[in-house]
XYZ file of C-alpha atoms in Angstrom:
153
model
C -47.700 -71.643 -1.509
C -46.467 -72.660 1.909
C -49.548 -72.342 4.124
C -47.572 -71.880 7.339
C -45.725 -68.790 6.047
C -48.134 -66.257 7.635
C -47.541 -67.833 11.050
C -43.782 -67.513 10.695
C -44.081 -63.932 9.455
C -46.085 -63.208 12.607
C -43.286 -64.759 14.671
C -40.751 -62.486 12.977
C -42.785 -59.304 13.469
C -43.920 -59.928 17.040
C -40.599 -61.527 17.967
C -38.703 -58.359 17.093
C -41.156 -56.258 19.120
C -41.020 -58.587 22.114
C -37.219 -58.643 22.053
C -37.066 -54.853 21.847
C -39.454 -54.414 24.768
C -37.675 -57.051 26.870
C -34.293 -55.438 26.289
C -35.592 -51.995 27.220
C -37.903 -52.849 30.109
C -37.189 -56.467 31.171
C -40.831 -57.187 30.424
C -42.646 -59.458 28.005
C -46.177 -58.031 27.717
C -48.894 -60.669 28.079
C -51.028 -59.317 25.206
C -48.155 -59.715 22.730
C -47.120 -63.143 24.025
C -50.716 -64.378 23.976
C -51.239 -62.929 20.484
C -48.132 -64.765 19.290
C -49.454 -67.995 20.787
C -53.130 -67.681 19.844
C -52.683 -66.281 16.354
C -49.865 -68.722 15.654
C -52.056 -71.634 16.694
C -54.939 -70.328 14.570
C -52.673 -69.910 11.539
C -51.242 -73.415 12.017
C -54.785 -74.811 12.248
C -55.595 -73.055 8.971
C -52.415 -74.440 7.419
C -53.206 -77.975 8.604
C -56.753 -77.681 7.288
C -55.515 -76.534 3.879
C -52.923 -79.300 3.580
C -54.794 -82.023 5.510
C -51.588 -82.657 7.489
C -52.489 -82.764 11.171
C -49.246 -84.297 12.453
C -47.431 -80.945 12.322
C -50.217 -79.262 14.294
C -50.200 -81.947 16.988
C -46.419 -81.758 17.235
C -46.638 -77.937 17.511
C -49.146 -78.187 20.370
C -46.974 -80.766 22.106
C -43.912 -78.562 21.578
C -45.687 -75.601 23.182
C -46.638 -77.693 26.203
C -43.202 -79.306 26.541
C -41.197 -76.087 26.354
C -43.635 -74.328 28.710
C -43.353 -77.110 31.316
C -39.543 -77.258 31.028
C -39.263 -73.497 31.536
C -41.778 -73.587 34.396
C -39.736 -76.253 36.175
C -36.548 -74.239 35.639
C -38.240 -71.092 36.975
C -39.487 -72.932 40.049
C -36.047 -74.402 40.707
C -34.258 -71.076 40.179
C -36.672 -68.132 40.487
C -33.859 -65.600 40.031
C -32.670 -67.290 36.845
C -35.745 -67.340 34.625
C -38.681 -64.970 34.922
C -42.321 -65.864 34.461
C -42.422 -63.801 31.275
C -39.820 -66.152 29.828
C -41.931 -69.121 30.962
C -44.968 -67.700 29.156
C -42.878 -66.956 26.049
C -41.697 -70.581 25.999
C -45.178 -71.725 24.911
C -45.310 -69.823 21.603
C -41.617 -70.509 20.955
C -42.310 -74.217 21.499
C -45.351 -73.986 19.217
C -43.337 -72.631 16.296
C -40.316 -74.876 16.833
C -42.497 -77.930 17.386
C -44.304 -77.267 14.122
C -40.982 -77.663 12.330
C -39.955 -80.894 14.070
C -38.712 -82.513 17.248
C -35.052 -81.795 16.571
C -35.833 -78.126 15.859
C -37.709 -77.963 19.174
C -34.747 -79.434 21.037
C -31.991 -77.473 19.329
C -33.938 -74.213 19.159
C -34.753 -74.458 22.861
C -31.161 -75.263 23.780
C -29.758 -72.554 21.492
C -31.687 -69.941 23.491
C -29.626 -70.837 26.569
C -26.385 -70.759 24.576
C -27.173 -67.318 23.140
C -28.259 -66.063 26.571
C -24.977 -67.243 28.068
C -22.931 -65.638 25.309
C -24.838 -62.371 25.706
C -24.264 -62.416 29.471
C -20.528 -63.022 29.082
C -20.226 -60.238 26.497
C -22.093 -57.779 28.735
C -19.891 -58.671 31.711
C -16.704 -58.364 29.648
C -17.824 -54.949 28.380
C -18.578 -53.962 31.992
C -22.211 -53.285 31.069
C -23.343 -55.904 33.599
C -22.003 -57.868 36.548
C -22.722 -61.305 37.973
C -25.794 -59.998 39.828
C -27.285 -58.101 36.882
C -30.517 -59.167 35.249
C -30.077 -59.962 31.581
C -33.184 -60.162 29.417
C -33.577 -63.769 28.256
C -36.503 -63.242 25.859
C -34.340 -61.848 23.051
C -32.089 -64.906 23.213
C -35.080 -67.250 23.061
C -36.577 -65.375 20.142
C -33.273 -65.106 18.250
C -32.749 -68.853 18.689
C -36.275 -69.555 17.447
C -35.961 -67.264 14.437
C -32.512 -68.649 13.618
C -33.794 -72.211 13.858
C -36.765 -71.363 11.622
C -34.467 -69.835 9.016
C -31.982 -72.708 9.112
C -34.674 -75.395 9.116
C -36.490 -73.965 6.091
């Protein structure tokens, strides 16, 4: 049995809910984001304890910190570009991607921006948004993370 499976199932379930809420309300509720982070960390600790492989856990924690800091810097540079909810969501996304590996952290993080850009262009082309419209970025981050998890497994 793969001991990290429960953590990734949690990512799938809460990720879908967070994306749905962000699309509808442009909001990423703190309790859900913190649950995704805290429960994911707890499940990865359990997995590392069961397998005696601590390198993945350390890389996951580093991934959470790295992605959080990168998103925080981007939000401070361009406050209208990335919201603080997206900054908070970067920590659990980094946790899950970092658990898989450094390349998954890099490509999964970058893929979120690619998907967000594609979504923005599509919405503008369909006249559902304009250049000044807010487009929820959380769903793109979560789709990139889930896609990376599925492709990396």
